[in-house]
Amino acid sequence: MQGQLNLLLLCSGTYEMIILTMAFHEFLTWRISLAWFTLVSCLAIGGQFGINAELIRPTILGYFLAPIILNTIMASRLIKVNWVLMLPIVTFLNALKYLITGFTSQLNQWLLKTDWQNPLISLNSWPIFYINFALISGILLGFFIICTLGWLAHYLIIRSNTVTIFYRAALNRHDNALVLITCSGYVIAKIYVLKLGLMAQMYTAALTSIILGGLIFYLVNKNNVWLNDVRLLSDVAHYNEVLSDHNQQLHLFKHDYQNILLSMSQYIAQEDMSGLKRYFEQEVFPNEQLLNQTIAPDQLRYLRAPALSGLIYAKYQTAEHRHVKLEINIWQTLTLPQTDQIKVVRVLGNLLDNAIDAATQADQLVQLTITQARDNVMVTIANQLPNHTTIDLKQISRQHFTTKLGHTGNGLSSIARLVNKQLTVHYQVIGNTFQAQLRLKKSNN
């Protein structure tokens, strides 16, 4: 029985590597694969010799710690990210490995004790057949579970754009300390329960998997929120650059405007109507189109909130690239109440993204209207719903709901987590038009 358990543990030595290579197989090369497999196999075989020889506890510590270090280094090298980000993932997979190994070992023991052992032995002259059948079943089940988890991990990584989050992750000293303390605690606990039996090890692995899973979720979610804020601030910076370029072009146009009028007066004085027409079509008309393109964004001068103006102009540019017209209606000077600017930008950015996405499937028009009444500012975003799209306003804030065709995307549920007494959002459907109203209220403090 101990030999079969050792064989299961030997096979499980490759579990973390299999899940990681399946999850990030786009980055995999033959060179990394061969080196990784060779090193993991050597560690697994060496570890089994150490356990069978009942070596001293520091050697056992190395047996548990070495695979975690190796897989962390190889995974970090594979996708070229900070090793601190990969350490909790590898430790989580290590705990999961022992949980799966314990489960398959229990299954193996159950198969060896069942009553249908006797018919198999009677049909086969060697009892070893039944033992091998139970062992092979446990090994195959373990690999099936691991391959399924690897495929699922790859799907989730692609869907959540995890690699990009890892690339741009900014961990501080507190995050690093939290990762190291948690992973060290797992290794110490694993060493402690080593002599307590298989069930104790399974319980420890299950508890550790939950803790490490929560740690991974915290790190990914924290950095995802940080990346969203960075993207929004980047939009604001982009606005300043584009606005500066826009003002320069407008200044050059005004500078040349007098020369254009003088040139036209010469054609008129000479009664050269054909030349005037040609000059107007080739020189004046293109500049007129350029001037007309600046009318809508020019209304942003009424909005005395650089962060909000920057976001709107960035979305205006995005809509233009996607052949969607973002119609901006601001007819009075507006000053925003004192509120969390980042939250306002995040909510408005989400609403505009959804509206632009929906407009690409409808009439390519999004209307943005900003008005002020006393100390409140109302931002209304309206877009036509795509054909055959219905919206249940009672369920609109559920996870992954959007106004886009097929209801796919990040969803409006993230907005519900950002609103407060000062920042409220109301949705309504009028005919085939979807409206989102963002209200900014003055604080009572």
Short mmCIF file of C-alpha atoms in Angstrom, two decimals:
data_model
loop_
_atom_site.label_atom_id
_atom_site.label_comp_id
_atom_site.label_asym_id
_atom_site.label_seq_id
_atom_site.Cartn_x
_atom_site.Cartn_y
_atom_site.Cartn_z
CA MET A 1 0.00 0.00 0.00
CA GLN A 2 2.81 2.43 0.86
CA GLY A 3 4.45 1.72 -2.49
CA GLN A 4 1.24 2.62 -4.34
CA LEU A 5 0.91 5.84 -2.34
CA ASN A 6 4.51 6.73 -3.18
CA LEU A 7 3.80 6.14 -6.86
CA LEU A 8 0.76 8.42 -6.68
CA LEU A 9 2.90 11.08 -5.00
CA LEU A 10 5.57 10.62 -7.66
CA CYS A 11 3.04 11.22 -10.44
CA SER A 12 1.57 14.18 -8.57
CA GLY A 13 4.97 15.87 -8.63
CA THR A 14 4.14 17.06 -12.15
CA TYR A 15 0.66 18.39 -11.32
CA GLU A 16 1.64 22.04 -10.78
CA MET A 17 3.72 22.04 -13.95
CA ILE A 18 0.87 20.57 -16.02
CA ILE A 19 -1.67 23.14 -14.82
CA LEU A 20 0.72 26.07 -15.33
CA THR A 21 1.83 24.98 -18.80
CA MET A 22 -1.77 24.42 -19.89
CA ALA A 23 -2.89 27.75 -18.43
CA PHE A 24 -0.10 29.70 -20.16
CA HIS A 25 0.53 27.44 -23.14
CA GLU A 26 0.74 30.41 -25.55
CA PHE A 27 4.06 31.34 -23.93
CA LEU A 28 5.45 27.80 -23.87
CA THR A 29 8.53 26.76 -25.86
CA TRP A 30 10.12 23.35 -26.30
CA ARG A 31 13.23 24.50 -24.49
CA ILE A 32 11.35 25.64 -21.39
CA SER A 33 9.12 22.54 -21.49
CA LEU A 34 12.06 20.14 -21.57
CA ALA A 35 13.99 21.93 -18.83
CA TRP A 36 10.91 22.24 -16.63
CA PHE A 37 9.87 18.61 -17.00
CA THR A 38 13.41 17.36 -16.33
CA LEU A 39 13.87 19.41 -13.18
CA VAL A 40 10.43 18.57 -11.80
CA SER A 41 10.95 14.84 -12.45
CA CYS A 42 14.33 14.88 -10.70
CA LEU A 43 12.83 16.66 -7.68
CA ALA A 44 9.91 14.23 -7.50
CA ILE A 45 12.17 11.16 -7.64
CA GLY A 46 14.65 12.64 -5.17
CA GLY A 47 11.85 13.56 -2.81
CA GLN A 48 10.50 10.02 -2.79
CA PHE A 49 13.94 8.67 -1.88
CA GLY A 50 14.08 11.18 0.96
CA ILE A 51 10.69 10.14 2.34
CA ASN A 52 11.41 6.41 2.01
CA ALA A 53 14.74 6.85 3.80
CA GLU A 54 12.97 8.84 6.57
CA LEU A 55 15.50 11.63 6.38
CA ILE A 56 15.73 14.44 8.90
CA ARG A 57 13.14 17.18 8.94
CA PRO A 58 15.28 19.87 7.19
CA THR A 59 15.59 17.52 4.22
CA ILE A 60 11.82 16.98 4.25
CA LEU A 61 11.42 20.76 4.35
CA GLY A 62 13.54 20.96 1.22
CA TYR A 63 11.36 18.28 -0.38
CA PHE A 64 8.26 20.45 0.03
CA LEU A 65 9.95 23.79 -0.54
CA ALA A 66 12.07 22.93 -3.60
CA PRO A 67 9.11 22.21 -5.96
CA ILE A 68 7.44 25.47 -4.94
CA ILE A 69 10.62 27.44 -5.61
CA LEU A 70 11.29 25.65 -8.90
CA ASN A 71 7.77 26.06 -10.27
CA THR A 72 7.67 29.70 -9.16
CA ILE A 73 10.91 30.46 -11.00
CA MET A 74 9.88 28.58 -14.14
CA ALA A 75 6.37 30.08 -14.24
CA SER A 76 7.77 33.60 -13.70
CA ARG A 77 10.29 33.02 -16.47
CA LEU A 78 7.59 31.60 -18.74
CA ILE A 79 5.33 34.66 -18.72
CA LYS A 80 8.01 37.15 -17.58
CA VAL A 81 6.30 38.53 -14.47
CA ASN A 82 7.33 39.26 -10.89
CA TRP A 83 7.95 36.01 -8.99
CA VAL A 84 6.03 37.36 -5.98
CA LEU A 85 2.85 37.22 -8.08
CA MET A 86 3.48 33.61 -9.08
CA LEU A 87 4.45 32.37 -5.59
CA PRO A 88 0.91 32.28 -4.12
CA ILE A 89 -0.40 30.68 -7.31
CA VAL A 90 2.22 27.93 -7.23
CA THR A 91 1.70 27.41 -3.49
CA PHE A 92 -2.04 27.18 -4.07
CA LEU A 93 -1.48 24.56 -6.78
CA ASN A 94 0.88 22.68 -4.44
CA ALA A 95 -1.81 22.51 -1.76
CA LEU A 96 -4.36 21.52 -4.38
CA LYS A 97 -2.00 18.78 -5.56
CA TYR A 98 -1.93 17.15 -2.13
CA LEU A 99 -5.68 17.45 -1.85
CA ILE A 100 -6.16 15.66 -5.19
CA THR A 101 -3.50 13.08 -4.33
CA GLY A 102 -5.21 12.38 -1.02
CA PHE A 103 -8.54 11.96 -2.78
CA THR A 104 -7.15 9.55 -5.38
CA SER A 105 -5.31 7.65 -2.64
CA GLN A 106 -8.55 7.25 -0.69
CA LEU A 107 -10.23 6.03 -3.87
CA ASN A 108 -7.40 3.56 -4.40
CA GLN A 109 -7.81 2.18 -0.88
CA TRP A 110 -11.57 1.91 -1.31
CA LEU A 111 -11.17 -0.08 -4.54
CA LEU A 112 -8.79 -2.48 -2.82
CA LYS A 113 -11.30 -3.12 -0.02
CA THR A 114 -14.50 -3.55 -2.05
CA ASP A 115 -16.25 -6.91 -2.40
CA TRP A 116 -15.83 -7.06 -6.17
CA GLN A 117 -12.11 -7.74 -5.64
CA ASN A 118 -12.77 -11.50 -5.45
CA PRO A 119 -14.37 -11.96 -8.93
CA LEU A 120 -11.46 -10.06 -10.51
CA ILE A 121 -8.92 -12.23 -8.73
CA SER A 122 -10.80 -15.40 -9.75
CA LEU A 123 -10.81 -14.34 -13.40
CA ASN A 124 -7.13 -13.43 -13.31
CA SER A 125 -4.63 -15.77 -11.77
CA TRP A 126 -2.55 -12.89 -10.36
CA PRO A 127 -3.98 -10.67 -7.63
CA ILE A 128 -1.52 -8.05 -8.85
CA PHE A 129 -3.98 -7.35 -11.70
CA TYR A 130 -6.53 -5.92 -9.31
CA ILE A 131 -3.93 -3.90 -7.44
CA ASN A 132 -2.62 -2.44 -10.69
CA PHE A 133 -6.17 -1.69 -11.85
CA ALA A 134 -6.87 0.31 -8.69
CA LEU A 135 -3.54 2.10 -8.93
CA ILE A 136 -3.93 2.98 -12.61
CA SER A 137 -7.47 4.21 -11.93
CA GLY A 138 -6.17 6.56 -9.25
CA ILE A 139 -3.38 7.88 -11.48
CA LEU A 140 -5.67 8.43 -14.48
CA LEU A 141 -8.30 10.14 -12.33
CA GLY A 142 -5.66 12.47 -10.91
CA PHE A 143 -4.38 13.45 -14.35
CA PHE A 144 -7.95 13.91 -15.61
CA ILE A 145 -8.72 16.32 -12.76
CA ILE A 146 -5.46 18.21 -13.31
CA CYS A 147 -5.97 18.54 -17.08
CA THR A 148 -9.52 19.77 -16.51
CA LEU A 149 -8.26 22.37 -14.03
CA GLY A 150 -5.53 23.42 -16.48
CA TRP A 151 -8.06 23.96 -19.26
CA LEU A 152 -10.37 25.88 -16.91
CA ALA A 153 -7.46 28.04 -15.69
CA HIS A 154 -6.54 28.92 -19.28
CA TYR A 155 -10.14 29.91 -20.04
CA LEU A 156 -10.33 32.15 -16.96
CA ILE A 157 -6.94 33.73 -17.67
CA ILE A 158 -7.95 34.64 -21.22
CA ARG A 159 -11.37 35.91 -20.15
CA SER A 160 -10.08 38.09 -17.31
CA ASN A 161 -6.91 39.26 -19.11
CA THR A 162 -4.89 38.13 -16.09
CA VAL A 163 -1.51 38.19 -17.83
CA THR A 164 -1.87 41.90 -18.66
CA ILE A 165 -2.81 42.59 -15.05
CA PHE A 166 0.29 40.72 -13.90
CA TYR A 167 2.50 42.63 -16.34
CA ARG A 168 1.41 45.97 -14.91
CA ALA A 169 0.96 44.89 -11.31
CA ALA A 170 2.49 47.16 -8.69
CA LEU A 171 2.96 45.29 -5.42
CA ASN A 172 4.06 47.19 -2.33
CA ARG A 173 6.01 45.95 0.67
CA HIS A 174 2.84 44.98 2.51
CA ASP A 175 1.76 42.78 -0.40
CA ASN A 176 5.17 41.11 -0.56
CA ALA A 177 5.16 40.46 3.19
CA LEU A 178 1.62 39.06 3.05
CA VAL A 179 2.57 36.64 0.26
CA LEU A 180 5.74 35.44 1.99
CA ILE A 181 4.06 34.98 5.39
CA THR A 182 1.12 33.06 3.93
CA CYS A 183 3.26 30.75 1.80
CA SER A 184 5.72 30.16 4.65
CA GLY A 185 2.83 29.32 6.94
CA TYR A 186 1.64 26.71 4.47
CA VAL A 187 5.05 25.01 4.28
CA ILE A 188 5.39 24.95 8.09
CA ALA A 189 1.87 23.55 8.50
CA LYS A 190 2.58 20.91 5.87
CA ILE A 191 5.72 19.78 7.70
CA TYR A 192 3.83 19.67 11.00
CA VAL A 193 1.01 17.42 9.74
CA LEU A 194 3.33 15.15 7.77
CA LYS A 195 3.29 12.49 10.50
CA LEU A 196 -0.39 12.90 11.40
CA GLY A 197 -1.79 10.81 8.57
CA LEU A 198 -3.34 11.28 5.17
CA MET A 199 -6.64 12.80 6.33
CA ALA A 200 -4.89 15.50 8.38
CA GLN A 201 -2.80 16.39 5.34
CA MET A 202 -5.94 16.59 3.18
CA TYR A 203 -7.68 18.90 5.67
CA THR A 204 -4.59 21.11 5.80
CA ALA A 205 -4.38 21.22 2.01
CA ALA A 206 -8.08 22.09 1.72
CA LEU A 207 -7.84 24.92 4.27
CA THR A 208 -4.66 26.28 2.71
CA SER A 209 -6.21 26.17 -0.77
CA ILE A 210 -9.06 28.37 0.43
CA ILE A 211 -6.70 30.86 2.11
CA LEU A 212 -4.33 31.06 -0.85
CA GLY A 213 -7.24 31.29 -3.28
CA GLY A 214 -8.49 34.31 -1.36
CA LEU A 215 -5.01 35.85 -1.42
CA ILE A 216 -4.73 35.39 -5.19
CA PHE A 217 -8.17 36.94 -5.70
CA TYR A 218 -7.18 39.90 -3.51
CA LEU A 219 -3.97 40.57 -5.44
CA VAL A 220 -5.60 40.23 -8.87
CA ASN A 221 -8.63 42.34 -7.94
CA LYS A 222 -6.49 45.02 -6.28
CA ASN A 223 -4.24 45.38 -9.30
CA ASN A 224 -7.20 45.27 -11.69
CA VAL A 225 -8.79 48.23 -9.91
CA TRP A 226 -5.44 50.02 -9.94
CA LEU A 227 -5.06 49.41 -13.67
CA ASN A 228 -8.54 50.81 -14.32
CA ASP A 229 -7.64 53.98 -12.42
CA VAL A 230 -4.37 54.26 -14.33
CA ARG A 231 -6.23 53.88 -17.62
CA LEU A 232 -8.68 56.62 -16.67
CA LEU A 233 -5.90 58.98 -15.63
CA SER A 234 -4.20 58.17 -18.92
CA ASP A 235 -7.38 59.23 -20.70
CA VAL A 236 -7.23 62.55 -18.88
CA ALA A 237 -3.59 63.05 -19.88
CA HIS A 238 -4.49 62.11 -23.45
CA TYR A 239 -7.17 64.81 -23.41
CA ASN A 240 -4.64 67.50 -22.53
CA GLU A 241 -2.34 66.41 -25.36
CA VAL A 242 -5.12 66.24 -27.93
CA LEU A 243 -6.63 69.52 -26.77
CA SER A 244 -3.26 71.24 -27.08
CA ASP A 245 -2.89 69.93 -30.63
CA HIS A 246 -6.47 70.95 -31.41
CA ASN A 247 -5.90 74.50 -30.17
CA GLN A 248 -2.73 74.75 -32.23
CA GLN A 249 -4.58 73.68 -35.38
CA LEU A 250 -7.36 76.16 -34.65
CA HIS A 251 -4.83 78.94 -34.12
CA LEU A 252 -3.19 78.18 -37.47
CA PHE A 253 -6.58 78.14 -39.17
CA LYS A 254 -7.52 81.54 -37.75
CA HIS A 255 -4.12 82.88 -38.75
CA ASP A 256 -4.72 81.79 -42.35
CA TYR A 257 -8.36 82.85 -42.41
CA GLN A 258 -7.56 86.46 -43.37
CA ASN A 259 -5.32 85.28 -46.21
CA ILE A 260 -8.14 83.04 -47.46
CA LEU A 261 -10.54 86.00 -47.55
CA LEU A 262 -7.99 88.13 -49.40
CA SER A 263 -7.49 85.39 -52.00
CA MET A 264 -11.25 85.04 -52.52
CA SER A 265 -11.58 88.82 -52.92
CA GLN A 266 -9.07 88.72 -55.78
CA TYR A 267 -11.14 86.11 -57.64
CA ILE A 268 -14.26 88.22 -57.12
CA ALA A 269 -12.52 91.42 -58.26
CA GLN A 270 -11.46 89.66 -61.47
CA GLU A 271 -14.94 88.07 -61.82
CA ASP A 272 -13.25 84.66 -62.12
CA MET A 273 -16.17 82.57 -60.86
CA SER A 274 -14.78 79.24 -62.11
CA GLY A 275 -11.46 79.93 -60.37
CA LEU A 276 -13.29 80.99 -57.21
CA LYS A 277 -15.33 77.79 -57.25
CA ARG A 278 -12.23 75.67 -57.74
CA TYR A 279 -10.37 77.53 -55.00
CA PHE A 280 -13.31 77.15 -52.60
CA GLU A 281 -13.63 73.40 -53.20
CA GLN A 282 -9.90 72.66 -52.95
CA GLU A 283 -8.77 75.09 -50.25
CA VAL A 284 -11.64 76.57 -48.27
CA PHE A 285 -14.06 73.64 -48.00
CA PRO A 286 -11.56 71.18 -46.37
CA ASN A 287 -10.71 73.80 -43.74
CA GLU A 288 -14.41 74.37 -43.10
CA GLN A 289 -14.82 70.66 -42.40
CA LEU A 290 -11.92 70.86 -39.96
CA LEU A 291 -13.61 73.76 -38.18
CA ASN A 292 -16.92 71.90 -38.00
CA GLN A 293 -15.21 68.91 -36.38
CA THR A 294 -14.25 71.07 -33.41
CA ILE A 295 -17.78 72.27 -32.57
CA ALA A 296 -18.86 69.37 -30.34
CA PRO A 297 -15.68 69.01 -28.26
CA ASP A 298 -15.51 72.79 -27.98
CA GLN A 299 -18.52 72.61 -25.66
CA LEU A 300 -16.28 71.02 -23.07
CA ARG A 301 -15.02 74.51 -22.23
CA TYR A 302 -18.21 74.92 -20.18
CA LEU A 303 -17.25 71.98 -17.96
CA ARG A 304 -14.89 73.12 -15.22
CA ALA A 305 -13.68 69.66 -14.28
CA PRO A 306 -10.46 68.66 -16.08
CA ALA A 307 -10.70 64.99 -15.12
CA LEU A 308 -14.25 64.69 -16.46
CA SER A 309 -13.50 66.73 -19.57
CA GLY A 310 -10.49 64.55 -20.27
CA LEU A 311 -12.51 61.36 -20.08
CA ILE A 312 -15.31 62.70 -22.29
CA TYR A 313 -12.89 63.90 -24.95
CA ALA A 314 -11.03 60.58 -24.90
CA LYS A 315 -14.34 58.72 -25.36
CA TYR A 316 -15.24 61.20 -28.11
CA GLN A 317 -12.09 60.17 -29.95
CA THR A 318 -12.81 56.48 -29.30
CA ALA A 319 -16.34 56.82 -30.67
CA GLU A 320 -15.04 58.61 -33.76
CA HIS A 321 -12.59 55.78 -34.47
CA ARG A 322 -15.46 53.28 -34.16
CA HIS A 323 -17.64 55.34 -36.53
CA VAL A 324 -19.98 56.38 -33.73
CA LYS A 325 -21.04 60.00 -33.24
CA LEU A 326 -20.83 61.15 -29.63
CA GLU A 327 -23.10 64.19 -29.48
CA ILE A 328 -22.12 66.43 -26.57
CA ASN A 329 -24.71 68.87 -25.24
CA ILE A 330 -23.48 71.36 -22.62
CA TRP A 331 -25.08 74.80 -22.77
CA GLN A 332 -23.98 76.43 -19.52
CA THR A 333 -20.90 76.72 -17.34
CA LEU A 334 -20.84 73.77 -14.95
CA THR A 335 -18.95 73.21 -11.71
CA LEU A 336 -19.02 69.75 -10.17
CA PRO A 337 -19.86 69.29 -6.48
CA GLN A 338 -17.09 68.10 -4.18
CA THR A 339 -16.98 64.33 -4.68
CA ASP A 340 -14.60 61.47 -5.43
CA GLN A 341 -13.36 62.34 -8.92
CA ILE A 342 -11.99 58.84 -9.57
CA LYS A 343 -15.37 57.25 -8.86
CA VAL A 344 -17.13 59.74 -11.12
CA VAL A 345 -14.68 59.09 -13.94
CA ARG A 346 -14.95 55.30 -13.52
CA VAL A 347 -18.75 55.33 -13.54
CA LEU A 348 -19.03 57.72 -16.48
CA GLY A 349 -16.35 55.82 -18.40
CA ASN A 350 -18.23 52.55 -17.94
CA LEU A 351 -21.52 54.11 -19.05
CA LEU A 352 -19.95 55.67 -22.15
CA ASP A 353 -18.16 52.44 -23.07
CA ASN A 354 -21.42 50.49 -22.91
CA ALA A 355 -23.30 53.15 -24.88
CA ILE A 356 -20.66 53.29 -27.62
CA ASP A 357 -20.58 49.50 -27.86
CA ALA A 358 -24.36 49.34 -28.15
CA ALA A 359 -24.41 52.17 -30.72
CA THR A 360 -22.13 50.21 -33.05
CA GLN A 361 -24.97 47.68 -33.32
CA ALA A 362 -27.68 50.32 -33.78
CA ASP A 363 -27.73 53.85 -35.26
CA GLN A 364 -24.11 54.85 -34.42
CA LEU A 365 -25.24 57.72 -32.19
CA VAL A 366 -24.68 58.40 -28.49
CA GLN A 367 -26.06 61.55 -26.86
CA LEU A 368 -24.33 63.00 -23.80
CA THR A 369 -26.14 65.84 -22.04
CA ILE A 370 -24.87 67.58 -18.90
CA THR A 371 -27.05 70.05 -17.01
CA GLN A 372 -26.95 71.73 -13.62
CA ALA A 373 -29.79 72.52 -11.23
CA ARG A 374 -28.79 74.31 -8.03
CA ASP A 375 -26.00 72.22 -6.50
CA ASN A 376 -26.69 69.06 -8.49
CA VAL A 377 -25.22 68.07 -11.84
CA MET A 378 -27.11 65.64 -14.08
CA VAL A 379 -25.27 63.62 -16.75
CA THR A 380 -27.58 61.81 -19.19
CA ILE A 381 -26.30 59.24 -21.68
CA ALA A 382 -28.74 57.99 -24.32
CA ASN A 383 -28.28 55.39 -27.03
CA GLN A 384 -30.56 53.36 -29.26
CA LEU A 385 -30.91 49.71 -28.30
CA PRO A 386 -29.77 47.13 -30.86
CA ASN A 387 -32.55 45.29 -32.67
CA HIS A 388 -34.28 42.48 -30.77
CA THR A 389 -32.74 43.64 -27.49
CA THR A 390 -34.88 43.84 -24.36
CA ILE A 391 -33.77 45.07 -20.95
CA ASP A 392 -35.19 44.12 -17.57
CA LEU A 393 -34.53 47.18 -15.41
CA LYS A 394 -34.96 45.10 -12.25
CA GLN A 395 -32.02 42.89 -13.22
CA ILE A 396 -29.86 45.50 -14.88
CA SER A 397 -27.20 45.62 -12.16
CA ARG A 398 -26.60 41.90 -11.99
CA GLN A 399 -23.10 40.69 -12.75
CA HIS A 400 -21.96 40.82 -16.39
CA PHE A 401 -25.11 42.64 -17.59
CA THR A 402 -24.59 45.28 -20.31
CA THR A 403 -26.65 47.09 -22.89
CA LYS A 404 -24.60 45.53 -25.67
CA LEU A 405 -25.97 42.96 -28.07
CA GLY A 406 -25.93 39.58 -26.43
CA HIS A 407 -25.42 41.13 -22.99
CA THR A 408 -21.71 40.38 -23.07
CA GLY A 409 -18.92 42.39 -21.47
CA ASN A 410 -17.82 43.77 -18.14
CA GLY A 411 -21.35 44.73 -17.12
CA LEU A 412 -23.04 47.50 -15.21
CA SER A 413 -22.75 45.68 -11.89
CA SER A 414 -19.39 47.36 -11.23
CA ILE A 415 -21.21 50.71 -11.23
CA ALA A 416 -23.51 49.55 -8.44
CA ARG A 417 -20.45 49.05 -6.21
CA LEU A 418 -19.28 52.64 -6.79
CA VAL A 419 -22.45 54.64 -6.21
CA ASN A 420 -23.22 56.35 -2.91
CA LYS A 421 -25.43 59.14 -1.56
CA GLN A 422 -23.57 61.76 -3.59
CA LEU A 423 -23.23 59.65 -6.73
CA THR A 424 -26.38 57.92 -7.99
CA VAL A 425 -27.28 56.23 -11.27
CA HIS A 426 -30.77 55.69 -12.65
CA TYR A 427 -31.69 53.71 -15.78
CA GLN A 428 -34.78 53.93 -17.96
CA VAL A 429 -35.96 52.74 -21.36
CA ILE A 430 -38.03 55.13 -23.49
CA GLY A 431 -39.23 53.40 -26.64
CA ASN A 432 -36.11 51.85 -28.13
CA THR A 433 -33.77 54.28 -26.37
CA PHE A 434 -31.79 53.36 -23.29
CA GLN A 435 -30.95 56.20 -20.90
CA ALA A 436 -28.51 56.23 -18.02
CA GLN A 437 -28.71 59.24 -15.69
CA LEU A 438 -25.77 60.00 -13.44
CA ARG A 439 -26.56 62.52 -10.69
CA LEU A 440 -23.85 64.28 -8.69
CA LYS A 441 -25.16 65.79 -5.47
CA LYS A 442 -23.61 68.33 -3.16
CA SER A 443 -22.44 66.90 0.14
CA ASN A 444 -24.40 67.92 3.24
CA ASN A 445 -21.18 68.24 5.23
#
